[in-house]
């Protein structure tokens, strides 16, 4: 035992045979088998043997780097996840390089997208080779960010790509950083454009869009709008100008305007046979009592016509409280919708992320105790969910009615089937990417490439 090397709680592993330059592994002597993050797993026949093809995203903080691997299939094994769910996972055998020592290990191919580490090094790989000191890290040698950048440079595209503008307000938001990262990883130039620093020249002969200081924005192939509600009017005006100049917009000004006007959107949904909770709208306080009766009485939801992330949404638990809130809003000339409360949903809703007419990811959101809004920004908790075909069709149709290429569609399960709550034209990526492990930013960039018939 004295001649065994000491491993820390985390180490760098290299898999030359799989083409993985380096992947950070959590050393776990409590787990029998080692596992590696894998997606798009496909078993195929090579000669007379079963092989498996899969993709690995080796870097936790950059999901846009993807490595296609293939290996002989050793076994299919039933493995119990940390949630206690058993599932069949493919097993491969491949050489690992750990601190210069190379030996074969078995790896189960698992979806570790939501885990902190892309790989887990189990006791079968450690036995009789190493001792573990949990107080240490990278005992077999650390890799600096600069070295990692060099190792993964070949996986970045050098091809001259598209020039994309990200029209938003805050470059530090998770969603905006992920879109820039995904675009750059696919070889494109992504420029952050602060909505409030962009201005335009309206002229039949030479219309222009300029940026702070007079720079003319005339080199963009596409614009990705991430417009916050407070700048909807101006942001949509800019998108119409980009459209005039022949720039493709991932969500048009018209589609965003419709989605932001909750009354107009609700009317469009009703017209197109999309089922929503019973909704009422009135201008005069004289009709408040009938408005409440019309949506089946309290408890009921009161919504500002322009609200986001669960803000501007109130639950009135009694008819008297509902009257007070409705009349208070009306007294300050604020337009509101009144909507029936779906009690049986138990504070849960479903967020479907629709891109280019397909549901690419879904999650269930559960409101905090004592809260009825399930939005992540309101402290709601998210979990994976398998949606029904009816819910999938509802999400796709709702985005299509508004002509949105990218949409966050919120659905609630009721006793009369799935109901549409609302459609968001600038849905956040953080909750859904972290819950599902999907690289949605990359899907958005791929959509732009397809629309522009760009071949990478």
mmCIF file of N, CA, C and O in Angstrom, residues 360-404:
data_model
loop_
_atom_site.group_PDB
_atom_site.id
_atom_site.type_symbol
_atom_site.label_atom_id
_atom_site.label_comp_id
_atom_site.label_asym_id
_atom_site.label_seq_id
_atom_site.Cartn_x
_atom_site.Cartn_y
_atom_site.Cartn_z
ATOM 1 N N UNK A 360 -37.888 21.960 -27.846
ATOM 2 C CA UNK A 360 -36.530 21.420 -27.686
ATOM 3 C C UNK A 360 -36.219 21.048 -26.234
ATOM 4 O O UNK A 360 -35.278 20.298 -25.967
ATOM 5 N N UNK A 361 -37.011 21.557 -25.285
ATOM 6 C CA UNK A 361 -36.802 21.216 -23.872
ATOM 7 C C UNK A 361 -38.046 21.602 -23.077
ATOM 8 O O UNK A 361 -38.778 22.516 -23.460
ATOM 9 N N UNK A 362 -38.266 20.870 -21.976
ATOM 10 C CA UNK A 362 -39.414 21.170 -21.100
ATOM 11 C C UNK A 362 -39.010 20.971 -19.655
ATOM 12 O O UNK A 362 -38.185 20.107 -19.343
ATOM 13 N N UNK A 363 -39.584 21.778 -18.774
ATOM 14 C CA UNK A 363 -39.364 21.567 -17.337
ATOM 15 C C UNK A 363 -40.651 21.897 -16.599
ATOM 16 O O UNK A 363 -41.500 22.656 -17.069
ATOM 17 N N UNK A 364 -40.781 21.284 -15.436
ATOM 18 C CA UNK A 364 -41.921 21.601 -14.558
ATOM 19 C C UNK A 364 -41.435 22.552 -13.482
ATOM 20 O O UNK A 364 -40.343 22.378 -12.939
ATOM 21 N N UNK A 365 -42.230 23.573 -13.202
ATOM 22 C CA UNK A 365 -41.865 24.540 -12.162
ATOM 23 C C UNK A 365 -42.878 24.436 -11.026
ATOM 24 O O UNK A 365 -44.082 24.362 -11.265
ATOM 25 N N UNK A 366 -42.367 24.406 -9.821
ATOM 26 C CA UNK A 366 -43.214 24.293 -8.626
ATOM 27 C C UNK A 366 -43.038 25.552 -7.790
ATOM 28 O O UNK A 366 -41.912 25.912 -7.437
ATOM 29 N N UNK A 367 -44.141 26.200 -7.487
ATOM 30 C CA UNK A 367 -44.081 27.425 -6.675
ATOM 31 C C UNK A 367 -43.597 27.112 -5.262
ATOM 32 O O UNK A 367 -43.781 26.007 -4.753
ATOM 33 N N UNK A 368 -42.969 28.115 -4.628
ATOM 34 C CA UNK A 368 -42.580 27.994 -3.220
ATOM 35 C C UNK A 368 -43.839 27.836 -2.369
ATOM 36 O O UNK A 368 -44.923 28.255 -2.762
ATOM 37 N N UNK A 369 -43.672 27.259 -1.205
ATOM 38 C CA UNK A 369 -44.813 27.094 -0.285
ATOM 39 C C UNK A 369 -45.389 28.476 0.027
ATOM 40 O O UNK A 369 -44.659 29.417 0.346
ATOM 41 N N UNK A 370 -46.710 28.574 -0.086
ATOM 42 C CA UNK A 370 -47.363 29.850 0.188
ATOM 43 C C UNK A 370 -47.351 30.812 -0.988
ATOM 44 O O UNK A 370 -47.834 31.934 -0.894
ATOM 45 N N UNK A 371 -46.776 30.368 -2.118
ATOM 46 C CA UNK A 371 -46.684 31.200 -3.321
ATOM 47 C C UNK A 371 -47.446 30.493 -4.432
ATOM 48 O O UNK A 371 -47.527 29.269 -4.453
ATOM 49 N N UNK A 372 -48.067 31.234 -5.344
ATOM 50 C CA UNK A 372 -48.814 30.585 -6.433
ATOM 51 C C UNK A 372 -48.095 30.709 -7.773
ATOM 52 O O UNK A 372 -48.418 30.017 -8.724
ATOM 53 N N UNK A 373 -47.095 31.600 -7.856
ATOM 54 C CA UNK A 373 -46.359 31.780 -9.108
ATOM 55 C C UNK A 373 -45.179 30.824 -9.144
ATOM 56 O O UNK A 373 -44.344 30.835 -8.248
ATOM 57 N N UNK A 374 -45.088 30.032 -10.202
ATOM 58 C CA UNK A 374 -44.035 29.008 -10.279
ATOM 59 C C UNK A 374 -42.771 29.520 -10.957
ATOM 60 O O UNK A 374 -41.805 28.780 -11.089
ATOM 61 N N UNK A 375 -42.752 30.797 -11.385
ATOM 62 C CA UNK A 375 -41.578 31.327 -12.076
ATOM 63 C C UNK A 375 -40.310 31.132 -11.256
ATOM 64 O O UNK A 375 -40.294 31.361 -10.048
ATOM 65 N N UNK A 376 -39.221 30.753 -11.946
ATOM 66 C CA UNK A 376 -37.925 30.574 -11.265
ATOM 67 C C UNK A 376 -37.503 31.884 -10.584
ATOM 68 O O UNK A 376 -36.947 31.887 -9.492
ATOM 69 N N UNK A 377 -37.792 33.026 -11.254
ATOM 70 C CA UNK A 377 -37.407 34.328 -10.677
ATOM 71 C C UNK A 377 -38.205 34.656 -9.417
ATOM 72 O O UNK A 377 -37.848 35.551 -8.678
ATOM 73 N N UNK A 378 -39.297 33.915 -9.174
ATOM 74 C CA UNK A 378 -40.071 34.105 -7.950
ATOM 75 C C UNK A 378 -39.753 33.019 -6.920
ATOM 76 O O UNK A 378 -40.508 32.811 -5.980
ATOM 77 N N UNK A 379 -38.634 32.317 -7.122
ATOM 78 C CA UNK A 379 -38.214 31.305 -6.152
ATOM 79 C C UNK A 379 -38.770 29.923 -6.416
ATOM 80 O O UNK A 379 -38.650 29.030 -5.579
ATOM 81 N N UNK A 380 -39.395 29.726 -7.569
ATOM 82 C CA UNK A 380 -39.928 28.403 -7.917
ATOM 83 C C UNK A 380 -38.803 27.399 -8.147
ATOM 84 O O UNK A 380 -37.695 27.768 -8.511
ATOM 85 N N UNK A 381 -39.109 26.118 -7.937
ATOM 86 C CA UNK A 381 -38.117 25.053 -8.150
ATOM 87 C C UNK A 381 -38.456 24.330 -9.445
ATOM 88 O O UNK A 381 -39.626 24.128 -9.771
ATOM 89 N N UNK A 382 -37.414 23.934 -10.193
ATOM 90 C CA UNK A 382 -37.627 23.294 -11.493
ATOM 91 C C UNK A 382 -37.214 21.833 -11.461
ATOM 92 O O UNK A 382 -36.309 21.444 -10.725
ATOM 93 N N UNK A 383 -37.901 21.018 -12.273
ATOM 94 C CA UNK A 383 -37.532 19.602 -12.390
ATOM 95 C C UNK A 383 -37.864 19.124 -13.800
ATOM 96 O O UNK A 383 -38.649 19.743 -14.522
ATOM 97 N N UNK A 384 -37.241 18.018 -14.189
ATOM 98 C CA UNK A 384 -37.497 17.443 -15.509
ATOM 99 C C UNK A 384 -38.925 16.911 -15.585
ATOM 100 O O UNK A 384 -39.463 16.434 -14.585
ATOM 101 N N UNK A 385 -39.507 16.981 -16.773
ATOM 102 C CA UNK A 385 -40.860 16.445 -16.960
ATOM 103 C C UNK A 385 -40.996 15.916 -18.379
ATOM 104 O O UNK A 385 -40.392 16.461 -19.309
ATOM 105 N N UNK A 386 -41.768 14.847 -18.518
ATOM 106 C CA UNK A 386 -42.091 14.335 -19.852
ATOM 107 C C UNK A 386 -43.470 14.872 -20.204
ATOM 108 O O UNK A 386 -44.456 14.547 -19.542
ATOM 109 N N UNK A 387 -43.538 15.720 -21.233
ATOM 110 C CA UNK A 387 -44.819 16.320 -21.584
ATOM 111 C C UNK A 387 -45.612 15.371 -22.481
ATOM 112 O O UNK A 387 -45.052 14.510 -23.155
ATOM 113 N N UNK A 388 -46.919 15.559 -22.486
ATOM 114 C CA UNK A 388 -47.797 14.720 -23.319
ATOM 115 C C UNK A 388 -47.796 15.262 -24.750
ATOM 116 O O UNK A 388 -47.408 16.415 -24.991
ATOM 117 N N UNK A 389 -48.270 14.463 -25.685
ATOM 118 C CA UNK A 389 -48.336 14.910 -27.088
ATOM 119 C C UNK A 389 -49.293 16.099 -27.214
ATOM 120 O O UNK A 389 -49.082 17.011 -28.013
ATOM 121 N N UNK A 390 -50.356 16.102 -26.378
ATOM 122 C CA UNK A 390 -51.319 17.217 -26.391
ATOM 123 C C UNK A 390 -50.646 18.515 -25.937
ATOM 124 O O UNK A 390 -50.862 19.587 -26.520
ATOM 125 N N UNK A 391 -49.814 18.409 -24.897
ATOM 126 C CA UNK A 391 -49.088 19.590 -24.399
ATOM 127 C C UNK A 391 -48.073 20.072 -25.430
ATOM 128 O O UNK A 391 -47.894 21.286 -25.625
ATOM 129 N N UNK A 392 -47.405 19.114 -26.095
ATOM 130 C CA UNK A 392 -46.420 19.473 -27.134
ATOM 131 C C UNK A 392 -47.106 20.236 -28.276
ATOM 132 O O UNK A 392 -46.617 21.279 -28.723
ATOM 133 N N UNK A 393 -48.257 19.708 -28.728
ATOM 134 C CA UNK A 393 -48.993 20.370 -29.824
ATOM 135 C C UNK A 393 -49.444 21.769 -29.411
ATOM 136 O O UNK A 393 -49.396 22.710 -30.202
ATOM 137 N N UNK A 394 -49.899 21.894 -28.157
ATOM 138 C CA UNK A 394 -50.360 23.192 -27.642
ATOM 139 C C UNK A 394 -49.216 24.208 -27.642
ATOM 140 O O UNK A 394 -49.391 25.358 -28.065
ATOM 141 N N UNK A 395 -48.032 23.784 -27.192
ATOM 142 C CA UNK A 395 -46.862 24.676 -27.133
ATOM 143 C C UNK A 395 -46.463 25.131 -28.536
ATOM 144 O O UNK A 395 -46.223 26.329 -28.777
ATOM 145 N N UNK A 396 -46.411 24.187 -29.475
ATOM 146 C CA UNK A 396 -45.989 24.504 -30.846
ATOM 147 C C UNK A 396 -46.996 25.438 -31.520
ATOM 148 O O UNK A 396 -46.628 26.443 -32.143
ATOM 149 N N UNK A 397 -48.290 25.131 -31.349
ATOM 150 C CA UNK A 397 -49.335 25.959 -31.974
ATOM 151 C C UNK A 397 -49.345 27.378 -31.404
ATOM 152 O O UNK A 397 -49.529 28.354 -32.137
ATOM 153 N N UNK A 398 -49.132 27.497 -30.083
ATOM 154 C CA UNK A 398 -49.148 28.813 -29.429
ATOM 155 C C UNK A 398 -48.031 29.707 -29.962
ATOM 156 O O UNK A 398 -48.239 30.896 -30.216
ATOM 157 N N UNK A 399 -46.821 29.131 -30.132
ATOM 158 C CA UNK A 399 -45.691 29.903 -30.667
ATOM 159 C C UNK A 399 -45.964 30.277 -32.128
ATOM 160 O O UNK A 399 -45.658 31.394 -32.569
ATOM 161 N N UNK A 400 -46.578 29.342 -32.872
ATOM 162 C CA UNK A 400 -46.851 29.566 -34.298
ATOM 163 C C UNK A 400 -47.881 30.676 -34.504
ATOM 164 O O UNK A 400 -47.756 31.506 -35.419
ATOM 165 N N UNK A 401 -48.909 30.709 -33.658
ATOM 166 C CA UNK A 401 -49.958 31.736 -33.777
ATOM 167 C C UNK A 401 -49.357 33.137 -33.646
ATOM 168 O O UNK A 401 -49.802 34.086 -34.291
ATOM 169 N N UNK A 402 -48.327 33.263 -32.811
ATOM 170 C CA UNK A 402 -47.664 34.558 -32.624
ATOM 171 C C UNK A 402 -46.499 34.761 -33.593
ATOM 172 O O UNK A 402 -45.851 35.812 -33.574
ATOM 173 N N UNK A 403 -46.202 33.737 -34.413
ATOM 174 C CA UNK A 403 -45.065 33.784 -35.365
ATOM 175 C C UNK A 403 -43.718 33.946 -34.674
ATOM 176 O O UNK A 403 -42.828 34.630 -35.177
ATOM 177 N N UNK A 404 -43.563 33.322 -33.511
ATOM 178 C CA UNK A 404 -42.299 33.398 -32.780
ATOM 179 C C UNK A 404 -41.392 32.226 -33.153
ATOM 180 O O UNK A 404 -41.811 31.068 -33.075
#
